Short mmCIF file of C-alpha atoms in Angstrom, two decimals:
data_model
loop_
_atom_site.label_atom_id
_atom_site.label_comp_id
_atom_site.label_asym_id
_atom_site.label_seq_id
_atom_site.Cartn_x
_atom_site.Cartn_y
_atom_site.Cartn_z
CA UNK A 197 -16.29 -20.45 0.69
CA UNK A 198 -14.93 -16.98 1.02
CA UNK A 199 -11.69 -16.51 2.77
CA UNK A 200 -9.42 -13.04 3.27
CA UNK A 201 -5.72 -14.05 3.17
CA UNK A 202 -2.33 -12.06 2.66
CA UNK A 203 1.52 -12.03 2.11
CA UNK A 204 4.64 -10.38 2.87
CA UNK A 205 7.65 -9.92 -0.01
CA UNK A 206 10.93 -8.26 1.30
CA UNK A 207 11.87 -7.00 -2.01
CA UNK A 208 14.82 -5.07 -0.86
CA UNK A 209 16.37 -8.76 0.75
CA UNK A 210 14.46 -11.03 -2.03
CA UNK A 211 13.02 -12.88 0.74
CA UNK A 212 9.33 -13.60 2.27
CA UNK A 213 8.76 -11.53 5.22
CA UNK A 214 8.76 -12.97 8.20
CA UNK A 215 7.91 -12.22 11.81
CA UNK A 216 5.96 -9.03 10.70
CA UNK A 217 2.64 -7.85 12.06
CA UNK A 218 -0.28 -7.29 10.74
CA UNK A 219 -3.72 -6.07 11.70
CA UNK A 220 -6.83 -6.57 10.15
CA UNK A 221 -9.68 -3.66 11.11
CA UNK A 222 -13.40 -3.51 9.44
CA UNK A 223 -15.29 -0.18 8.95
CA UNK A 224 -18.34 -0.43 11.16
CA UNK A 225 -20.23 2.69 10.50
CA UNK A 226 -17.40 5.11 10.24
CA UNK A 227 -15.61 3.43 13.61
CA UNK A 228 -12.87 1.06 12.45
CA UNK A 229 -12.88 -1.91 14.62
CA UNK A 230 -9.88 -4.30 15.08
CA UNK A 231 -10.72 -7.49 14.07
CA UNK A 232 -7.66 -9.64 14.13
CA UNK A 233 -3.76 -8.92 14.50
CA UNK A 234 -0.94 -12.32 13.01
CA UNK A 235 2.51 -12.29 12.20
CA UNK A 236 4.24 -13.53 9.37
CA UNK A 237 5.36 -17.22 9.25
CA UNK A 238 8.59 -17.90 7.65
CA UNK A 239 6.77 -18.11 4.02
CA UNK A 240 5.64 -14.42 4.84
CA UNK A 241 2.33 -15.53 5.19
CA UNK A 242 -0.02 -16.06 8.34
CA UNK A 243 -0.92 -19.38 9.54
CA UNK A 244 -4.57 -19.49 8.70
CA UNK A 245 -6.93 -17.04 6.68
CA UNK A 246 -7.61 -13.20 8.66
CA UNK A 247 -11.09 -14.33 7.76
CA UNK A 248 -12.65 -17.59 7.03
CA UNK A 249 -15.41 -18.52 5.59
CA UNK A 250 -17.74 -17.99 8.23
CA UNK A 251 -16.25 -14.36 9.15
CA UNK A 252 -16.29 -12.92 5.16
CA UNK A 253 -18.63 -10.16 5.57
CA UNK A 254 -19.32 -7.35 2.66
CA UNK A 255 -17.95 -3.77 3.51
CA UNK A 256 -14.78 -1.84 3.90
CA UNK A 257 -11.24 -3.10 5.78
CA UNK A 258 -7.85 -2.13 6.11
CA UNK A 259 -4.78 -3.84 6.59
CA UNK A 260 -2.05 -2.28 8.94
CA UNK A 261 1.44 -3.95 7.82
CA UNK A 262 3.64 -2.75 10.95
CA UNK A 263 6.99 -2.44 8.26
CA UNK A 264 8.98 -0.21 10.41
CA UNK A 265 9.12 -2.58 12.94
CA UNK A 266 10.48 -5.45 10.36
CA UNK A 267 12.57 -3.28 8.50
CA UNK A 268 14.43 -2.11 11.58
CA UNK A 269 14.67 -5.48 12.46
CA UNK A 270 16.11 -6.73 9.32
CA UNK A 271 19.20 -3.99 9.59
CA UNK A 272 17.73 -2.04 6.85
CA UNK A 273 18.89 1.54 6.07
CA UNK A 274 16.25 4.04 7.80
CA UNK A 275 15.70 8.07 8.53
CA UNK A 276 14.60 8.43 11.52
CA UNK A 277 11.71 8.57 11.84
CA UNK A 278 11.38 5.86 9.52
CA UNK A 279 9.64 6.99 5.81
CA UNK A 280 7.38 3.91 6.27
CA UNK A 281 6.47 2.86 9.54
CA UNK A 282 2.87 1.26 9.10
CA UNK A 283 1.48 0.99 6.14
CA UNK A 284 -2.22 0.71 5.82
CA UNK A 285 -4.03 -1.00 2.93
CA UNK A 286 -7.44 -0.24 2.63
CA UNK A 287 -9.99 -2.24 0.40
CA UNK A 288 -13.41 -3.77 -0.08
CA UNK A 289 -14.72 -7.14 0.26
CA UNK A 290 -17.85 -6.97 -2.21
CA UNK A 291 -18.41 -10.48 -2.59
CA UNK A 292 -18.47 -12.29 0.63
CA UNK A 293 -18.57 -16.09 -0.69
CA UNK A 294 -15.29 -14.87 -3.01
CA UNK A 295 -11.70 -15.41 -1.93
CA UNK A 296 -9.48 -12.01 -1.71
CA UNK A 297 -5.63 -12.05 -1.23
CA UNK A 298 -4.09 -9.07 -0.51
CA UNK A 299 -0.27 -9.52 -0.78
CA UNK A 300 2.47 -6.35 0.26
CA UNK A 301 5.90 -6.06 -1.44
CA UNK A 302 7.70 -4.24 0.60
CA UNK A 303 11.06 -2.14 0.40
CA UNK A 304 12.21 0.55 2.59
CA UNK A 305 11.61 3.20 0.34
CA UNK A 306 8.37 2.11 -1.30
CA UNK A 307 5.73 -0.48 -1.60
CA UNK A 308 3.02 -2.04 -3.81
CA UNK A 309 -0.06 -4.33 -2.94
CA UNK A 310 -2.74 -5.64 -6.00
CA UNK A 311 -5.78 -8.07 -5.21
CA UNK A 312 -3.87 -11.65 -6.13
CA UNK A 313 -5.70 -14.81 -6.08
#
């Protein structure tokens, strides 16, 4: 029962990130497709999986975290334009019955992402 989930950490506050958008696009032959766009709950997570078990599908993706948005939001200190705006993750779902998390902890100045569980 394959799922593709994520999170937001607003490591410069110490906080989950909240209210910030993400989008969820799939390689399809060299054209990325959107396939989904949420925003961050108050536990900096989205309400239900980006994919589910009957959407997991083997191939390439990318995430688009929209952290110039948030961070401009949130009061933080940024050039202008901002040194991260959107930051996109991409990665591989090989194993379509498998569960991937794909978590972002985020600062103004820098970020870091791993596959979690």
């Amino acid at each position: 029962m394959g799922r593709l989930t994520t999170h937001v950490l607003d490591t410069m506050s110490g906080v989950p990130a909240a209210g910030i958008a993400i989008e969820l696009w799939r390689d399809a032959a060299g054209d990325w497709e959107h396939v989904a766009t949420v925003t961050t709950n108050e536990d900096g997570r989205s309400d239900a999986p980006l994919l589910g078990p009957g959407d997991m599908a083997a191939g390439r993706y990318e995430l688009r975290f929209r952290a110039g948005d948030y961070l401009r939001g949130r009061g933080a200190p940024l050039s202008d334009p901002p040194f991260l705006d959107v930051i996109p993750v991409r990665f591989a779902i090989a194993d379509a019955s498998a569960s991937y998390h794909v978590p972002l902890l985020l600062s103004p100045f820098g970020y870091s992402t791993y596959r979690g569980s």
